[in-house]
Short mmCIF file of C-alpha atoms in Angstrom, two decimals:
data_model
loop_
_atom_site.label_atom_id
_atom_site.label_comp_id
_atom_site.label_asym_id
_atom_site.label_seq_id
_atom_site.Cartn_x
_atom_site.Cartn_y
_atom_site.Cartn_z
CA MET T 299 -74.41 1.71 33.38
CA LYS T 300 -73.73 -1.22 31.44
CA THR T 301 -74.08 -4.11 32.98
CA GLY T 302 -71.42 -6.67 32.57
CA PHE T 303 -73.07 -8.95 34.98
CA LYS T 304 -73.57 -13.00 33.06
CA ARG T 305 -75.76 -14.84 34.96
CA ALA T 306 -74.47 -19.25 36.07
CA THR T 307 -76.84 -20.09 33.62
CA VAL T 308 -75.74 -19.08 30.39
CA PRO T 309 -75.43 -21.46 28.20
CA LEU T 310 -71.10 -22.70 27.97
CA ALA T 311 -70.74 -21.04 24.69
CA LEU T 312 -71.43 -17.34 26.20
CA LEU T 313 -69.53 -18.31 28.72
CA MET T 314 -66.50 -18.56 26.79
CA LEU T 315 -66.61 -16.01 25.62
CA THR T 316 -67.62 -13.87 28.90
CA THR T 317 -64.40 -15.74 30.21
CA LEU T 318 -62.10 -14.37 27.25
CA THR T 319 -63.39 -10.87 27.54
CA ALA T 320 -63.09 -10.52 30.66
CA ALA T 321 -59.62 -11.29 30.94
CA GLY T 322 -58.29 -9.33 28.44
CA CYS T 323 -60.34 -6.45 31.13
CA GLY T 324 -57.02 -4.90 32.97
CA ASP T 325 -56.31 -3.90 29.85
CA GLY T 326 -57.80 -1.39 26.74
CA ASP T 327 -60.76 0.53 28.80
CA SER T 328 -59.27 0.11 32.24
CA GLY T 329 -56.25 1.83 31.07
CA ALA T 330 -54.18 4.94 32.53
CA GLY T 331 -57.02 7.53 33.16
CA SER T 332 -60.04 5.17 32.72
CA LYS T 333 -62.53 6.09 35.06
CA LYS T 334 -63.80 2.11 34.29
CA VAL T 335 -64.30 -1.01 37.22
CA THR T 336 -64.39 -4.24 36.19
CA VAL T 337 -65.32 -7.22 38.83
CA TRP T 338 -64.75 -10.28 39.46
CA MET T 339 -67.41 -12.58 41.07
CA TYR T 340 -68.54 -15.40 41.73
CA PRO T 341 -72.25 -16.69 42.79
CA VAL T 342 -72.16 -15.66 46.52
CA ILE T 343 -76.21 -15.58 46.70
CA MET T 344 -76.95 -18.97 45.67
CA ASP T 345 -80.50 -18.45 44.34
CA PRO T 346 -79.62 -16.46 40.22
CA LYS T 347 -82.18 -14.07 40.00
CA ALA T 348 -81.52 -13.02 43.31
CA ASN T 349 -77.72 -13.14 42.40
CA ALA T 350 -78.25 -10.82 39.33
CA ALA T 351 -81.52 -8.99 41.72
CA TYR T 352 -78.08 -7.47 44.19
CA TRP T 353 -74.90 -7.41 42.35
CA ASP T 354 -76.59 -5.39 39.83
CA GLY T 355 -78.13 -3.60 43.55
CA ILE T 356 -74.39 -2.62 43.84
CA GLU T 357 -73.56 -1.52 40.59
CA LYS T 358 -76.11 1.50 40.35
CA GLY T 359 -75.33 2.65 44.21
CA PHE T 360 -71.99 2.54 44.07
CA GLU T 361 -72.41 4.48 39.82
CA ALA T 362 -74.56 7.04 42.44
CA ALA T 363 -72.25 7.80 44.86
CA GLU T 364 -69.10 7.80 43.34
CA LYS T 365 -70.74 10.04 39.94
CA GLY T 366 -68.04 9.52 37.06
CA VAL T 367 -67.04 5.24 38.35
CA ASP T 368 -67.68 2.36 35.14
CA LEU T 369 -68.92 -0.37 37.60
CA THR T 370 -68.49 -3.68 36.12
CA VAL T 371 -69.60 -7.00 37.74
CA GLU T 372 -68.23 -10.38 36.67
CA GLN T 373 -70.00 -12.95 37.09
CA LEU T 374 -68.32 -15.78 36.96
CA PRO T 375 -68.73 -19.76 37.90
CA TRP T 376 -66.69 -21.59 40.45
CA GLU T 377 -65.25 -24.48 38.33
CA ASN T 378 -61.82 -24.15 38.06
CA ARG T 379 -61.46 -20.47 38.78
CA ASP T 380 -57.69 -20.55 40.60
CA GLN T 381 -56.99 -21.27 37.61
CA LYS T 382 -58.57 -19.01 35.43
CA LEU T 383 -57.85 -16.33 37.82
CA ALA T 384 -53.54 -17.33 37.62
CA THR T 385 -53.54 -17.23 33.80
CA ALA T 386 -55.38 -14.21 33.54
CA PHE T 387 -53.12 -12.41 36.71
CA GLY T 388 -50.19 -14.32 34.76
CA SER T 389 -50.67 -12.88 31.25
CA GLY T 390 -50.50 -8.68 33.24
CA LYS T 391 -54.79 -9.43 32.65
CA GLY T 392 -57.32 -9.82 34.85
CA PRO T 393 -60.25 -7.99 36.30
CA ASP T 394 -59.61 -4.60 38.88
CA VAL T 395 -61.11 -6.70 41.53
CA VAL T 396 -61.28 -9.69 42.48
CA LEU T 397 -63.47 -12.27 45.62
CA LEU T 398 -60.93 -14.03 47.25
CA GLY T 399 -60.70 -16.03 50.14
CA PRO T 400 -58.44 -16.31 52.44
CA ASP T 401 -56.41 -19.20 50.88
CA GLN T 402 -55.63 -17.59 47.54
CA ILE T 403 -54.07 -14.71 49.32
CA PRO T 404 -50.76 -16.57 50.35
CA GLN T 405 -49.71 -17.94 46.23
CA TYR T 406 -51.05 -14.87 44.32
CA GLN T 407 -49.23 -12.19 46.79
CA ALA T 408 -45.96 -14.75 46.76
CA ASN T 409 -46.24 -13.85 43.27
CA GLY T 410 -47.09 -9.84 43.01
CA ALA T 411 -50.61 -10.74 41.13
CA LEU T 412 -52.63 -8.65 44.08
CA GLN T 413 -52.15 -5.19 45.97
CA PRO T 414 -52.48 -4.56 49.33
CA VAL T 415 -56.34 -3.00 49.97
CA ASP T 416 -54.83 -0.91 53.49
CA ARG T 417 -55.69 1.69 52.37
CA ALA T 418 -59.52 1.31 50.61
CA ILE T 419 -59.85 -0.51 54.35
CA GLU T 420 -58.79 2.47 56.68
CA ASP T 421 -61.55 4.21 57.61
CA ALA T 422 -63.07 0.37 58.56
CA LYS T 423 -59.68 -1.42 59.53
CA SER T 424 -60.79 -1.39 63.84
CA ALA T 425 -64.25 -2.58 62.67
CA PHE T 426 -63.54 -5.65 61.44
CA ARG T 427 -62.95 -8.48 64.22
CA PRO T 428 -59.66 -8.94 63.87
CA ALA T 429 -59.77 -12.98 62.98
CA ALA T 430 -61.81 -11.62 59.44
CA LEU T 431 -59.33 -9.07 58.81
CA GLU T 432 -55.99 -11.74 60.00
CA ALA T 433 -57.20 -14.48 57.68
CA MET T 434 -57.07 -11.87 55.04
CA THR T 435 -53.33 -11.02 56.08
CA GLN T 436 -50.29 -11.66 54.65
CA ASP T 437 -46.35 -10.23 55.93
CA GLY T 438 -48.05 -7.69 57.81
CA LYS T 439 -50.78 -5.99 54.99
CA VAL T 440 -54.51 -6.78 54.29
CA TYR T 441 -54.71 -8.41 50.51
CA ALA T 442 -58.42 -8.89 51.28
CA ALA T 443 -61.08 -6.87 52.24
CA PRO T 444 -63.59 -8.84 53.91
CA ILE T 445 -67.31 -8.05 53.39
CA TYR T 446 -69.67 -11.71 54.55
CA HIS T 447 -68.36 -14.32 56.71
CA THR T 448 -69.53 -18.57 57.23
CA VAL T 449 -69.23 -19.52 60.06
CA THR T 450 -70.23 -23.87 61.09
CA SER T 451 -71.23 -25.12 63.53
CA THR T 452 -73.06 -28.73 65.59
CA LEU T 453 -75.85 -30.44 64.94
CA TYR T 454 -77.97 -32.39 65.90
CA ASN T 455 -80.80 -34.83 64.85
CA LYS T 456 -82.86 -34.36 67.89
CA LYS T 457 -85.16 -37.20 67.66
CA LEU T 458 -82.67 -39.39 67.10
CA LEU T 459 -81.12 -38.53 70.05
CA GLU T 460 -84.43 -39.18 72.46
CA LYS T 461 -84.79 -42.87 71.26
CA ALA T 462 -80.70 -43.20 72.38
CA GLY T 463 -81.55 -41.92 75.41
CA ILE T 464 -79.80 -39.04 75.59
CA ALA T 465 -80.88 -35.39 76.61
CA GLU T 466 -78.49 -33.47 76.43
CA PRO T 467 -76.71 -33.13 72.43
CA PRO T 468 -72.48 -33.81 72.75
CA ALA T 469 -70.72 -31.03 73.08
CA THR T 470 -66.73 -32.35 73.68
CA TRP T 471 -64.96 -34.67 72.59
CA ASP T 472 -65.99 -37.39 75.84
CA ALA T 473 -69.56 -36.28 75.26
CA ILE T 474 -69.58 -38.03 72.15
CA ARG T 475 -67.27 -40.96 72.82
CA ALA T 476 -69.98 -41.54 76.06
CA ALA T 477 -73.37 -41.09 73.60
CA ALA T 478 -71.55 -43.62 70.28
CA PRO T 479 -72.43 -46.98 72.22
CA LYS T 480 -76.08 -46.04 73.91
CA LEU T 481 -76.56 -44.20 70.02
CA LYS T 482 -75.26 -47.45 68.72
CA GLN T 483 -77.90 -49.75 70.36
CA ALA T 484 -80.74 -47.11 69.43
CA GLY T 485 -79.45 -48.77 65.75
CA ALA T 486 -78.02 -44.76 65.04
CA THR T 487 -73.97 -43.80 64.50
CA THR T 488 -73.28 -41.35 66.45
CA LEU T 489 -70.68 -38.68 64.70
CA ASP T 490 -70.85 -37.92 61.01
CA TYR T 491 -67.89 -37.06 58.19
CA SER T 492 -66.52 -36.62 55.00
CA ALA T 493 -63.87 -38.87 53.47
CA SER T 494 -63.87 -38.95 50.27
CA ASN T 495 -60.51 -37.17 48.84
CA GLU T 496 -62.86 -35.11 47.76
CA ALA T 497 -64.62 -33.34 50.60
CA SER T 498 -61.69 -30.38 51.60
CA LEU T 499 -59.87 -31.07 55.53
CA ASN T 500 -61.53 -27.82 56.46
CA MET T 501 -64.63 -29.20 56.84
CA SER T 502 -63.14 -32.31 57.93
CA PHE T 503 -59.93 -33.72 59.35
CA TYR T 504 -58.58 -29.94 60.32
CA PRO T 505 -60.73 -28.64 62.93
CA LEU T 506 -60.64 -32.05 65.29
CA LEU T 507 -56.78 -30.92 64.47
CA TRP T 508 -57.47 -27.41 65.93
CA GLN T 509 -59.54 -28.71 69.11
CA ALA T 510 -56.51 -30.92 70.29
CA GLY T 511 -54.33 -28.54 69.77
CA GLY T 512 -52.82 -28.39 66.07
CA LYS T 513 -52.27 -26.71 63.46
CA VAL T 514 -51.07 -28.52 59.87
CA PHE T 515 -48.31 -26.97 59.69
CA ASP T 516 -45.10 -25.62 61.62
CA ASP T 517 -44.46 -21.23 61.86
CA SER T 518 -42.77 -21.36 58.89
CA GLY T 519 -45.05 -23.09 57.24
CA LYS T 520 -41.76 -25.06 55.69
CA LYS T 521 -42.83 -27.67 57.56
CA ALA T 522 -45.84 -30.50 57.84
CA ALA T 523 -46.97 -30.21 61.72
CA PHE T 524 -50.12 -32.29 61.80
CA ASN T 525 -48.12 -35.60 62.39
CA SER T 526 -47.12 -34.57 66.11
CA THR T 527 -49.34 -36.15 68.81
CA GLU T 528 -52.63 -33.88 68.89
CA GLY T 529 -52.65 -34.96 64.85
CA VAL T 530 -52.12 -38.78 66.61
CA GLU T 531 -54.51 -37.69 68.43
CA ALA T 532 -57.32 -36.33 66.77
CA LEU T 533 -56.88 -39.41 64.31
CA THR T 534 -56.66 -41.66 67.07
CA PHE T 535 -60.57 -39.89 67.42
CA LEU T 536 -61.77 -40.53 64.46
CA VAL T 537 -60.30 -43.84 63.61
CA ASP T 538 -61.29 -45.11 67.17
CA LEU T 539 -65.01 -44.21 67.23
CA TYR T 540 -65.41 -45.44 62.80
CA LYS T 541 -64.08 -49.36 63.60
CA GLY T 542 -66.47 -48.76 66.44
CA GLY T 543 -69.52 -48.28 64.17
CA SER T 544 -69.91 -44.49 65.42
CA VAL T 545 -69.85 -42.69 62.42
CA PRO T 546 -70.71 -43.91 59.10
CA LYS T 547 -69.00 -45.92 56.40
CA SER T 548 -70.94 -43.72 54.34
CA ALA T 549 -67.90 -41.27 55.22
CA MET T 550 -65.53 -42.96 52.71
CA THR T 551 -67.73 -41.48 50.77
CA ASN T 552 -68.98 -38.42 51.65
CA ALA T 553 -67.49 -35.19 50.07
CA ASN T 554 -69.69 -32.71 53.40
CA LEU T 555 -72.96 -33.52 51.95
CA PHE T 556 -75.93 -33.14 53.53
CA THR T 557 -78.61 -33.89 50.82
CA ASP T 558 -78.77 -38.18 50.77
CA GLN T 559 -75.58 -38.29 52.80
CA ALA T 560 -76.11 -40.13 56.17
CA LEU T 561 -76.78 -37.10 58.28
CA GLY T 562 -79.45 -35.74 55.94
CA LYS T 563 -80.74 -39.47 55.86
CA GLN T 564 -81.39 -39.71 59.43
CA GLN T 565 -78.98 -42.26 60.30
CA VAL T 566 -76.54 -40.50 62.53
CA ALA T 567 -77.36 -38.10 65.25
CA MET T 568 -74.44 -35.35 64.90
CA GLY T 569 -72.33 -33.55 62.42
CA PHE T 570 -70.28 -30.56 64.03
CA THR T 571 -68.55 -28.43 60.15
CA ASN T 572 -73.03 -27.95 59.66
CA THR T 573 -73.93 -24.68 57.99
CA PRO T 574 -76.35 -22.93 58.34
CA ALA T 575 -78.00 -24.19 55.01
CA ASP T 576 -77.62 -27.54 56.31
CA ALA T 577 -79.54 -26.51 58.91
CA VAL T 578 -81.89 -25.29 56.44
CA LEU T 579 -82.09 -28.10 54.35
CA ALA T 580 -82.56 -30.30 57.78
CA GLU T 581 -85.76 -28.55 58.41
CA GLN T 582 -86.35 -29.66 55.26
CA ALA T 583 -85.59 -33.19 56.03
CA TRP T 584 -86.47 -33.68 59.88
CA GLY T 585 -89.02 -31.59 60.92
CA LYS T 586 -88.40 -28.81 62.57
CA GLY T 587 -88.95 -29.66 65.56
CA ASN T 588 -85.68 -32.58 65.71
CA VAL T 589 -83.09 -30.10 64.16
CA ILE T 590 -80.84 -28.11 67.13
CA VAL T 591 -77.89 -25.98 66.30
CA GLY T 592 -75.26 -25.86 69.29
CA PRO T 593 -72.42 -24.53 70.14
CA ALA T 594 -68.87 -25.17 68.21
CA LEU T 595 -67.83 -28.49 69.46
CA THR T 596 -64.90 -28.79 72.08
CA GLY T 597 -61.94 -31.23 72.16
CA PRO T 598 -59.40 -32.19 74.37
CA ARG T 599 -57.83 -29.05 74.47
CA LYS T 600 -59.94 -25.16 72.12
CA GLN T 601 -63.46 -25.10 71.90
CA VAL T 602 -62.88 -24.49 67.45
CA CYS T 603 -64.94 -24.25 63.69
CA PHE T 604 -64.02 -23.84 60.91
CA GLY T 605 -65.82 -20.42 59.60
CA MET T 606 -64.03 -17.72 57.18
CA PRO T 607 -64.40 -15.03 55.56
CA GLY T 608 -64.75 -13.50 51.97
CA GLY T 609 -62.70 -10.84 50.40
CA LEU T 610 -61.92 -8.62 47.16
CA GLY T 611 -58.52 -8.00 46.12
CA ILE T 612 -56.85 -5.89 43.82
CA ASN T 613 -55.28 -6.75 41.02
CA ALA T 614 -51.25 -5.18 41.00
CA LYS T 615 -51.64 -4.81 37.63
CA SER T 616 -55.15 -2.17 37.62
CA ARG T 617 -54.83 0.38 35.86
CA ASN T 618 -57.95 1.68 37.79
CA VAL T 619 -55.56 1.56 41.30
CA ALA T 620 -58.01 4.76 42.71
CA GLY T 621 -60.90 3.51 41.42
CA ALA T 622 -60.96 -0.26 42.56
CA GLU T 623 -60.17 1.05 45.72
CA LYS T 624 -62.90 3.39 45.38
CA PHE T 625 -65.15 -0.03 45.46
CA ILE T 626 -63.28 -1.90 48.51
CA ALA T 627 -64.21 1.12 50.38
CA TYR T 628 -67.72 1.20 49.32
CA MET T 629 -68.46 -2.65 50.06
CA VAL T 630 -67.62 -2.93 54.02
CA GLN T 631 -69.51 -0.46 54.23
CA PRO T 632 -72.05 -0.48 57.49
CA ALA T 633 -75.06 -0.26 54.48
CA GLN T 634 -73.18 -2.88 52.39
CA ILE T 635 -71.89 -6.07 55.09
CA GLU T 636 -75.75 -6.18 55.94
CA SER T 637 -77.47 -6.01 52.91
CA MET T 638 -73.97 -8.77 51.46
CA GLY T 639 -74.94 -10.46 54.75
CA LYS T 640 -78.86 -11.14 54.29
CA ALA T 641 -78.94 -11.54 50.49
CA GLY T 642 -75.72 -14.69 51.60
CA GLY T 643 -77.06 -15.10 54.30
CA PHE T 644 -73.64 -15.22 55.57
CA PHE T 645 -73.28 -12.63 58.84
CA SER T 646 -70.79 -10.05 59.27
CA PRO T 647 -66.95 -9.36 58.96
CA ARG T 648 -67.30 -6.64 61.47
CA THR T 649 -68.59 -6.24 65.39
CA ASP T 650 -69.92 -3.04 64.24
CA VAL T 651 -72.68 -4.56 61.76
CA THR T 652 -75.66 -7.16 62.67
CA VAL T 653 -77.17 -9.05 60.19
CA PRO T 654 -81.20 -9.42 60.17
CA ASN T 655 -81.35 -12.77 60.54
CA ASP T 656 -84.88 -14.48 60.84
CA SER T 657 -83.76 -17.97 61.04
CA THR T 658 -84.21 -20.00 64.37
CA TYR T 659 -80.67 -20.91 64.53
CA ALA T 660 -78.85 -16.89 63.83
CA LYS T 661 -78.52 -16.86 68.11
CA GLU T 662 -76.44 -20.55 67.50
CA TYR T 663 -74.40 -19.43 64.27
CA GLN T 664 -74.09 -15.90 65.65
CA GLN T 665 -71.85 -16.85 69.22
CA ALA T 666 -70.10 -20.21 66.75
CA LEU T 667 -68.81 -16.92 64.95
CA ASP T 668 -66.22 -16.05 68.40
CA HIS T 669 -65.19 -20.40 67.65
CA THR T 670 -64.67 -19.15 63.69
CA TYR T 671 -60.60 -20.51 62.75
CA PRO T 672 -60.16 -19.77 58.54
CA GLY T 673 -57.11 -21.84 58.99
CA GLU T 674 -53.94 -22.30 58.13
CA PRO T 675 -53.32 -20.05 54.01
CA ASN T 676 -49.40 -21.42 52.15
CA PRO T 677 -49.99 -21.65 48.96
CA ALA T 678 -49.30 -25.09 49.08
CA ALA T 679 -52.42 -25.72 51.21
CA ARG T 680 -54.40 -27.47 48.37
CA GLN T 681 -52.06 -29.57 47.63
CA LEU T 682 -51.82 -30.51 50.65
CA MET T 683 -54.76 -31.87 51.63
CA ALA T 684 -54.98 -34.00 47.85
CA LEU T 685 -51.24 -35.61 49.72
CA LEU T 686 -53.59 -35.95 53.65
CA SER T 687 -55.76 -37.26 52.59
CA PRO T 688 -56.06 -40.59 51.48
CA GLU T 689 -54.15 -41.28 53.87
CA ILE T 690 -56.49 -40.60 56.26
CA GLN T 691 -59.10 -42.66 54.80
CA ALA T 692 -55.70 -45.14 55.10
CA ALA T 693 -56.00 -45.03 58.85
CA LEU T 694 -59.73 -45.46 59.15
CA THR T 695 -60.13 -48.56 56.26
CA GLY T 696 -57.31 -49.82 58.37
CA LYS T 697 -54.41 -49.96 56.59
CA LYS T 698 -51.55 -47.96 59.00
CA SER T 699 -52.00 -46.79 62.39
CA PRO T 700 -52.69 -42.94 62.70
CA LYS T 701 -49.10 -41.88 63.91
CA ALA T 702 -47.84 -43.92 60.13
CA ALA T 703 -50.91 -42.95 58.23
CA LEU T 704 -49.99 -39.24 59.57
CA ASP T 705 -46.21 -39.74 59.46
CA ALA T 706 -45.99 -41.21 55.48
CA ALA T 707 -48.68 -37.57 54.60
CA ALA T 708 -45.66 -35.35 56.11
CA GLU T 709 -42.56 -37.38 54.62
CA GLU T 710 -44.36 -36.29 51.08
CA ALA T 711 -45.44 -33.30 51.93
CA ASP T 712 -42.65 -31.90 53.10
CA ASP T 713 -41.32 -32.89 49.61
CA LEU T 714 -43.95 -30.51 48.32
CA LEU T 715 -43.14 -27.70 50.35
CA ALA T 716 -39.89 -27.32 49.66
CA ARG T 717 -39.85 -27.10 46.13
CA GLN T 718 -41.63 -24.06 46.30
CA ARG T 719 -40.18 -21.33 45.73
#
């Protein structure tokens, strides 16, 4: 076996060379009749050594199971991921298989860059969580096979709650409103939030929108829907907390971070889009006895949290589709789902596989998984976030009312969506 794995710490010059080399992997050795399969992977396992060891083991395991197939896993950085992939796809090159998130699929599917993976997952399809498959589906076909699932949920600082005389962690909007004055009197803010333009709205405003019963896009996907009555209700909830001093002022510069931010510094009592990794950091910062992971936050109409699958898609111009499908079929087997989850701290996208997890909070996050929503896939989803985030800031700072802010963002969003092909 000739491994193509590159650690994330390689020098920049070598990384550039690696990227240029990988961009041509759809040609040459991967040509018709080739037994080679090239995969573009990203550092989904945080520890570089563990990441390297895991994918090396996958290469060996797959090649042992599929004699004569030469698997190469190329490790690329997260930075500029879409730009590099779009360039590779646009030039008719790129990997045979690539890791994708739900928000990437609409764009690449619309451009004809992806091939459905339904055939590769045929034997496992009924075992996947319906929400995981739905997130990877476009026009009735699955374009990425889920191999792991992320989840977020509420995270509470027990010490701050007790100081304010709050025995039950606030798990609903009404409970948060009720807890706010008590926490303020105790010298703490209530709800952590990330309002920076760099913050993903999937990890900030959108869960509140969904909890209120709202949507980002209308059913056609061609118009914005976040300025609905439900959207205004969600933003008003947030703005009222911010104006009342119950969302920390540092929210304006926070980009979905825990460390060195208000929640990590024990200045705010709870977060509502926190990952299992955040809970580990909280233990280190607050002490294990002060950490509570609760259920997905419940709004006026829904209990929902953000969480999405990561999956493997096939390059429509791959010259070894059969090999690519074999690799995907291998990766969705229970043994690989379990090993992927254990190595990366993920949860299972399959209902018949439970990832062993010795974390104190595994049970809570597993329960939250039933309430995850992966967002609303749309080719313009990321561009729309860039339009909406500044308007949310304008509402928080009092420059605009929640309705005026959302209406202004919707007008720009509709113009953007009208220009989409």
